[in-house]
Amino acid sequence: MALLIITGITGVALRALTSRYDDTVTKERLLDPFARKEQKDGRISGPLNYLLIGSDQRPRNPDAGERADTIMIAHVPEGLDRAYLISVPRDLLVQIPPHPPSGYEGGEDKINSAFQFGRGGQGGTQLVSATLTRMTGIRFDGAAIINFGGFRKVIDLVGGVEVCLDREVRSIHTGNVYPAGCQEMNGAEALDFARQRYGLPEGDFDRQRHQQQLLRALLDRISNTKLLADPLKADQILREVGSALTLDTNGVPTEDLVVGLRDLRPDALSGIRLPSHSETINANSYTLLDGAAVDLFRAVRDADVESWAKANPRWVNDL
């Protein structure tokens, strides 16, 4: 998410602000060595694949544990001017490898369980990355964990976001009703909306699409209002993002990464639903891959996602 937010800054201000922002970001080796793409010269060049995890850790209740409520693969083609967000269903049935640091011996389970078995944070992300690479053959150029509390604060800092819904969404958490049509949401409302899956025709698949829409809406708000052209506001936003972000850039300096992605714009962001379906196994609900997923993974590895998307429009989300 942070990589998208900074695309509105240009020139000298971009490097200056990013350098200051870099000091607020927690940096860890989030990728398992098996899942990490070899970085030869420390420079950014496409195509790029990043693992993005949204964590629902609650600072006021740390004993409640930490779950990977959102898992995405962000694919940036060679030109570095567009991105595809591939949402990974949290109930996806996968083979999780052993994780000696946590004592987990490996087994078949839901993908978001890998984050828990790795004990969240760095270990959890490493186990998720190893699981995904074994399943897809995709290796990653970096990874990020964003705390949902930080996501809410950033939305409030930019004055909220406009989200257009194709149907009414009712919150099982707050009782809020988000009607069909376009509406403004503050940070708390956006976070609540992004968590809803019950009562929706496509369940968790609708939730994934809504999360992709929110990222697009946030980038739209920043770009359209030129918020990042104001150095003071940009500094405030980037520092808030940094305080909620844990980042692994695979050896690339953060400012180089930001500069490399400066041409990415909201209308060049596409959402992809991982070809899959829900199925009940032994009274438990899982998500299973469909055949088109294999072709998608190959397209990511071969840097030809655009061709795959044109041939498979049913899996492309309208953002």
Short mmCIF file of C-alpha atoms in Angstrom, two decimals:
data_model
loop_
_atom_site.label_atom_id
_atom_site.label_comp_id
_atom_site.label_asym_id
_atom_site.label_seq_id
_atom_site.Cartn_x
_atom_site.Cartn_y
_atom_site.Cartn_z
CA MET A 1 0.00 0.00 0.00
CA ALA A 2 2.77 2.43 0.90
CA LEU A 3 4.35 1.90 -2.51
CA LEU A 4 1.14 3.11 -4.12
CA ILE A 5 0.65 6.09 -1.83
CA ILE A 6 3.95 7.76 -2.66
CA THR A 7 3.44 7.82 -6.43
CA GLY A 8 2.06 11.37 -6.33
CA ILE A 9 5.37 12.99 -5.35
CA THR A 10 7.95 13.91 -7.97
CA GLY A 11 11.49 15.17 -8.33
CA VAL A 12 13.68 16.34 -5.47
CA ALA A 13 10.78 16.40 -3.02
CA LEU A 14 10.28 12.70 -3.69
CA ARG A 15 13.78 11.71 -2.59
CA ALA A 16 13.88 14.14 0.32
CA LEU A 17 10.57 13.02 1.80
CA THR A 18 11.27 9.35 1.19
CA SER A 19 14.59 9.61 3.00
CA ARG A 20 12.81 10.99 6.06
CA TYR A 21 10.00 8.47 5.74
CA ASP A 22 12.53 5.64 5.54
CA ASP A 23 13.55 6.33 9.14
CA THR A 24 10.04 5.53 10.41
CA VAL A 25 9.69 2.16 8.65
CA THR A 26 10.43 -1.08 10.45
CA LYS A 27 12.67 -3.20 8.22
CA GLU A 28 12.87 -6.96 8.52
CA ARG A 29 13.70 -9.92 6.30
CA LEU A 30 10.11 -10.90 5.68
CA LEU A 31 10.71 -13.33 2.82
CA ASP A 32 11.78 -16.93 3.22
CA PRO A 33 15.10 -17.50 1.38
CA PHE A 34 13.34 -19.96 -0.94
CA ALA A 35 10.75 -17.31 -1.86
CA ARG A 36 13.21 -14.44 -2.39
CA LYS A 37 14.21 -13.41 -5.92
CA GLU A 38 17.93 -12.95 -6.33
CA GLN A 39 18.87 -9.28 -6.36
CA LYS A 40 22.15 -8.78 -8.18
CA ASP A 41 22.89 -5.07 -8.18
CA GLY A 42 20.48 -3.46 -5.73
CA ARG A 43 18.72 -1.53 -8.50
CA ILE A 44 15.02 -1.63 -9.28
CA SER A 45 13.91 -3.02 -12.63
CA GLY A 46 10.75 -4.76 -13.70
CA PRO A 47 8.92 -6.98 -13.71
CA LEU A 48 8.43 -6.99 -9.93
CA ASN A 49 6.40 -9.15 -7.57
CA TYR A 50 5.64 -8.09 -4.00
CA LEU A 51 3.90 -9.96 -1.21
CA LEU A 52 1.48 -7.70 0.69
CA ILE A 53 -0.09 -8.75 3.99
CA GLY A 54 -2.72 -6.85 5.95
CA SER A 55 -2.48 -7.67 9.64
CA ASP A 56 -5.33 -7.35 12.10
CA GLN A 57 -3.08 -7.14 15.15
CA ARG A 58 -4.72 -4.94 17.77
CA PRO A 59 -2.29 -2.87 19.86
CA ARG A 60 -4.84 -2.61 22.68
CA ASN A 61 -5.19 -6.40 22.82
CA PRO A 62 -1.85 -7.98 21.82
CA ASP A 63 -2.78 -11.30 23.45
CA ALA A 64 -5.53 -11.77 20.84
CA GLY A 65 -2.88 -12.83 18.31
CA GLU A 66 -2.16 -11.62 14.79
CA ARG A 67 -3.82 -12.89 11.63
CA ALA A 68 -3.20 -12.31 7.94
CA ASP A 69 -6.63 -10.91 7.16
CA THR A 70 -5.48 -9.82 3.69
CA ILE A 71 -2.93 -11.47 1.39
CA MET A 72 -2.12 -10.01 -2.03
CA ILE A 73 0.50 -10.48 -4.71
CA ALA A 74 1.27 -7.16 -6.41
CA HIS A 75 2.68 -7.70 -9.91
CA VAL A 76 4.35 -4.70 -11.58
CA PRO A 77 5.22 -5.25 -15.27
CA GLU A 78 8.52 -4.23 -16.82
CA GLY A 79 7.50 -0.63 -17.59
CA LEU A 80 6.80 0.01 -13.86
CA ASP A 81 3.79 2.13 -14.83
CA ARG A 82 0.94 -0.22 -13.92
CA ALA A 83 0.19 -2.90 -11.31
CA TYR A 84 -2.00 -5.95 -10.88
CA LEU A 85 -3.32 -6.79 -7.41
CA ILE A 86 -3.93 -10.54 -7.12
CA SER A 87 -5.93 -11.34 -3.99
CA VAL A 88 -5.18 -14.68 -2.34
CA PRO A 89 -8.26 -16.07 -0.53
CA ARG A 90 -7.48 -16.52 3.15
CA ASP A 91 -9.31 -19.88 3.14
CA LEU A 92 -7.23 -21.21 0.24
CA LEU A 93 -6.28 -24.83 0.93
CA VAL A 94 -2.50 -25.17 0.61
CA GLN A 95 0.40 -27.37 1.65
CA ILE A 96 2.34 -25.43 4.27
CA PRO A 97 6.01 -26.39 4.66
CA PRO A 98 7.65 -26.94 8.06
CA HIS A 99 8.83 -23.89 9.98
CA PRO A 100 11.55 -24.95 12.45
CA PRO A 101 11.82 -21.56 14.26
CA SER A 102 8.22 -21.89 15.48
CA GLY A 103 8.19 -25.66 15.77
CA TYR A 104 5.50 -26.08 13.12
CA GLU A 105 5.97 -29.42 11.36
CA GLY A 106 4.06 -28.60 8.16
CA GLY A 107 0.77 -29.84 6.77
CA GLU A 108 -2.32 -29.01 4.74
CA ASP A 109 -4.32 -26.03 5.95
CA LYS A 110 -5.67 -22.60 5.00
CA ILE A 111 -3.14 -20.07 3.73
CA ASN A 112 -3.83 -17.55 6.50
CA SER A 113 -3.02 -20.27 9.03
CA ALA A 114 0.56 -20.16 7.74
CA PHE A 115 0.85 -16.65 9.19
CA GLN A 116 -0.27 -17.93 12.59
CA PHE A 117 1.91 -21.05 12.47
CA GLY A 118 4.89 -18.77 11.82
CA ARG A 119 3.81 -16.71 14.87
CA GLY A 120 2.84 -13.67 12.84
CA GLY A 121 5.08 -10.77 11.87
CA GLN A 122 8.40 -11.72 10.33
CA GLY A 123 8.10 -15.47 10.90
CA GLY A 124 4.51 -15.58 9.70
CA THR A 125 5.29 -13.68 6.50
CA GLN A 126 8.27 -15.91 5.82
CA LEU A 127 6.06 -18.99 6.10
CA VAL A 128 3.34 -17.46 3.90
CA SER A 129 5.94 -16.55 1.26
CA ALA A 130 7.46 -20.03 1.30
CA THR A 131 3.99 -21.56 0.97
CA LEU A 132 3.03 -19.34 -1.97
CA THR A 133 6.31 -19.89 -3.82
CA ARG A 134 6.00 -23.66 -3.51
CA MET A 135 2.45 -23.44 -4.85
CA THR A 136 2.95 -20.88 -7.63
CA GLY A 137 6.63 -20.90 -8.56
CA ILE A 138 6.63 -17.11 -8.07
CA ARG A 139 9.56 -15.55 -6.25
CA PHE A 140 9.28 -12.14 -4.66
CA ASP A 141 11.20 -8.87 -4.96
CA GLY A 142 9.99 -7.71 -1.57
CA ALA A 143 7.22 -7.87 1.01
CA ALA A 144 5.28 -5.59 3.32
CA ILE A 145 3.02 -5.95 6.34
CA ILE A 146 0.55 -3.11 6.94
CA ASN A 147 -1.33 -2.86 10.22
CA PHE A 148 -5.03 -2.12 9.67
CA GLY A 149 -4.93 0.59 12.31
CA GLY A 150 -2.40 2.47 10.20
CA PHE A 151 -4.57 2.02 7.12
CA ARG A 152 -7.45 3.71 8.94
CA LYS A 153 -5.32 6.66 10.04
CA VAL A 154 -3.96 7.26 6.54
CA ILE A 155 -7.48 7.41 5.10
CA ASP A 156 -8.47 9.97 7.73
CA LEU A 157 -5.36 12.04 6.97
CA VAL A 158 -6.30 12.32 3.29
CA GLY A 159 -9.87 13.33 4.16
CA GLY A 160 -11.56 10.00 3.50
CA VAL A 161 -12.14 8.10 0.26
CA GLU A 162 -14.96 7.78 -2.25
CA VAL A 163 -16.07 4.19 -2.88
CA CYS A 164 -18.72 3.16 -5.41
CA LEU A 165 -20.66 0.01 -4.48
CA ASP A 166 -22.66 -2.17 -6.84
CA ARG A 167 -24.86 -3.40 -3.98
CA GLU A 168 -25.69 -2.65 -0.35
CA VAL A 169 -23.23 -3.93 2.26
CA ARG A 170 -24.29 -4.42 5.89
CA SER A 171 -21.67 -4.63 8.63
CA ILE A 172 -21.92 -7.52 11.07
CA HIS A 173 -19.43 -5.71 13.30
CA THR A 174 -20.86 -2.20 13.66
CA GLY A 175 -24.36 -2.43 12.19
CA ASN A 176 -23.47 0.19 9.57
CA VAL A 177 -25.24 -0.01 6.23
CA TYR A 178 -23.27 1.05 3.14
CA PRO A 179 -25.83 1.63 0.37
CA ALA A 180 -25.33 0.91 -3.31
CA GLY A 181 -23.81 3.84 -5.17
CA CYS A 182 -20.91 6.21 -4.57
CA GLN A 183 -20.24 7.48 -1.05
CA GLU A 184 -17.54 9.00 1.14
CA MET A 185 -16.02 6.83 3.88
CA ASN A 186 -13.77 7.85 6.73
CA GLY A 187 -11.02 5.56 7.99
CA ALA A 188 -13.14 3.60 10.45
CA GLU A 189 -15.92 3.09 7.90
CA ALA A 190 -13.50 2.03 5.17
CA LEU A 191 -11.83 -0.51 7.44
CA ASP A 192 -15.20 -1.85 8.58
CA PHE A 193 -16.41 -2.09 4.97
CA ALA A 194 -13.22 -3.89 3.89
CA ARG A 195 -13.77 -6.62 6.48
CA GLN A 196 -17.29 -7.60 5.45
CA ARG A 197 -17.95 -10.91 3.69
CA TYR A 198 -21.10 -12.33 5.26
CA GLY A 199 -24.36 -11.64 3.44
CA LEU A 200 -22.57 -10.90 0.16
CA PRO A 201 -23.31 -13.01 -2.95
CA GLU A 202 -19.66 -13.96 -3.44
CA GLY A 203 -18.70 -13.94 0.24
CA ASP A 204 -14.95 -13.60 0.72
CA PHE A 205 -14.44 -13.00 -3.01
CA ASP A 206 -16.54 -9.83 -2.70
CA ARG A 207 -14.46 -8.82 0.33
CA GLN A 208 -11.26 -9.20 -1.71
CA ARG A 209 -12.68 -7.04 -4.50
CA HIS A 210 -13.74 -4.37 -1.99
CA GLN A 211 -10.22 -4.28 -0.54
CA GLN A 212 -8.80 -3.77 -4.02
CA GLN A 213 -11.34 -0.98 -4.59
CA LEU A 214 -10.26 0.76 -1.39
CA LEU A 215 -6.62 0.78 -2.43
CA ARG A 216 -7.65 2.31 -5.75
CA ALA A 217 -9.88 4.85 -3.98
CA LEU A 218 -7.06 5.88 -1.66
CA LEU A 219 -4.66 6.39 -4.55
CA ASP A 220 -7.36 8.31 -6.43
CA ARG A 221 -7.92 10.67 -3.49
CA ILE A 222 -4.22 11.40 -3.10
CA SER A 223 -3.67 11.89 -6.83
CA ASN A 224 -6.78 13.96 -7.55
CA THR A 225 -6.37 16.34 -4.60
CA LYS A 226 -2.60 16.73 -5.06
CA LEU A 227 -2.14 16.12 -1.35
CA LEU A 228 1.43 14.99 -1.79
CA ALA A 229 2.32 18.24 -3.54
CA ASP A 230 2.10 19.82 -0.08
CA PRO A 231 5.41 18.85 1.61
CA LEU A 232 3.97 19.15 5.12
CA LYS A 233 0.94 17.00 4.33
CA ALA A 234 3.07 14.51 2.40
CA ASP A 235 5.46 14.25 5.33
CA GLN A 236 2.57 13.62 7.71
CA ILE A 237 1.01 10.95 5.49
CA LEU A 238 4.26 9.15 4.79
CA ARG A 239 5.25 9.11 8.44
CA GLU A 240 1.87 7.64 9.38
CA VAL A 241 2.27 4.97 6.73
CA GLY A 242 5.80 4.28 7.90
CA SER A 243 4.79 3.82 11.51
CA ALA A 244 2.31 1.10 10.52
CA LEU A 245 4.54 -0.61 7.97
CA THR A 246 7.07 -3.42 8.12
CA LEU A 247 9.05 -3.61 4.89
CA ASP A 248 11.46 -5.90 3.06
CA THR A 249 12.83 -4.26 -0.11
CA ASN A 250 15.22 -7.10 -0.94
CA GLY A 251 18.23 -4.81 -0.67
CA VAL A 252 16.87 -1.96 -2.80
CA PRO A 253 17.09 1.45 -1.03
CA THR A 254 13.59 2.66 -0.20
CA GLU A 255 14.07 5.95 -2.03
CA ASP A 256 15.15 4.09 -5.19
CA LEU A 257 12.05 1.93 -4.97
CA VAL A 258 9.83 4.98 -4.59
CA VAL A 259 11.46 6.78 -7.52
CA GLY A 260 11.19 3.65 -9.66
CA LEU A 261 7.44 3.45 -9.10
CA ARG A 262 6.72 7.17 -9.53
CA ASP A 263 4.87 6.67 -12.85
CA LEU A 264 2.29 4.29 -11.39
CA ARG A 265 -1.16 5.95 -11.47
CA PRO A 266 -4.62 5.01 -10.13
CA ASP A 267 -6.10 4.20 -13.54
CA ALA A 268 -3.24 1.75 -14.13
CA LEU A 269 -4.24 -0.40 -11.16
CA SER A 270 -6.10 -3.65 -11.95
CA GLY A 271 -7.61 -6.18 -9.55
CA ILE A 272 -7.52 -9.92 -10.17
CA ARG A 273 -9.51 -12.59 -8.40
CA LEU A 274 -7.48 -15.76 -8.10
CA PRO A 275 -9.38 -18.39 -10.13
CA SER A 276 -10.87 -20.55 -7.39
CA HIS A 277 -14.09 -21.69 -5.78
CA SER A 278 -15.43 -22.45 -2.31
CA GLU A 279 -15.97 -26.02 -1.18
CA THR A 280 -16.92 -27.69 2.11
CA ILE A 281 -14.59 -30.50 3.20
CA ASN A 282 -15.25 -32.39 6.43
CA ALA A 283 -17.65 -29.64 7.57
CA ASN A 284 -14.97 -26.95 7.01
CA SER A 285 -15.14 -24.27 4.32
CA TYR A 286 -12.12 -24.03 2.03
CA THR A 287 -11.19 -22.32 -1.22
CA LEU A 288 -9.77 -24.53 -3.97
CA LEU A 289 -7.87 -23.42 -7.06
CA ASP A 290 -9.38 -23.66 -10.53
CA GLY A 291 -7.43 -24.61 -13.65
CA ALA A 292 -7.06 -21.00 -14.81
CA ALA A 293 -4.97 -20.29 -11.69
CA VAL A 294 -2.13 -22.40 -13.07
CA ASP A 295 -2.10 -20.25 -16.20
CA LEU A 296 -2.15 -17.08 -14.08
CA PHE A 297 0.87 -18.21 -12.06
CA ARG A 298 2.70 -18.95 -15.31
CA ALA A 299 1.76 -15.52 -16.66
CA VAL A 300 3.19 -13.85 -13.55
CA ARG A 301 6.41 -15.85 -13.84
CA ASP A 302 6.63 -15.06 -17.57
CA ALA A 303 5.70 -11.38 -17.06
CA ASP A 304 2.66 -11.66 -19.34
CA VAL A 305 -0.23 -10.95 -16.98
CA GLU A 306 -1.75 -8.47 -19.44
CA SER A 307 -2.33 -11.21 -22.01
CA TRP A 308 -3.77 -13.50 -19.36
CA ALA A 309 -6.16 -10.77 -18.15
CA LYS A 310 -7.41 -10.12 -21.69
CA ALA A 311 -8.04 -13.85 -22.19
CA ASN A 312 -9.72 -14.28 -18.77
CA PRO A 313 -11.95 -11.22 -18.19
CA ARG A 314 -14.21 -13.08 -15.75
CA TRP A 315 -11.40 -13.03 -13.17
CA VAL A 316 -10.57 -9.33 -13.57
CA ASN A 317 -12.25 -7.03 -11.04
CA ASP A 318 -13.60 -3.65 -12.09
CA LEU A 319 -11.99 -1.12 -9.74
#
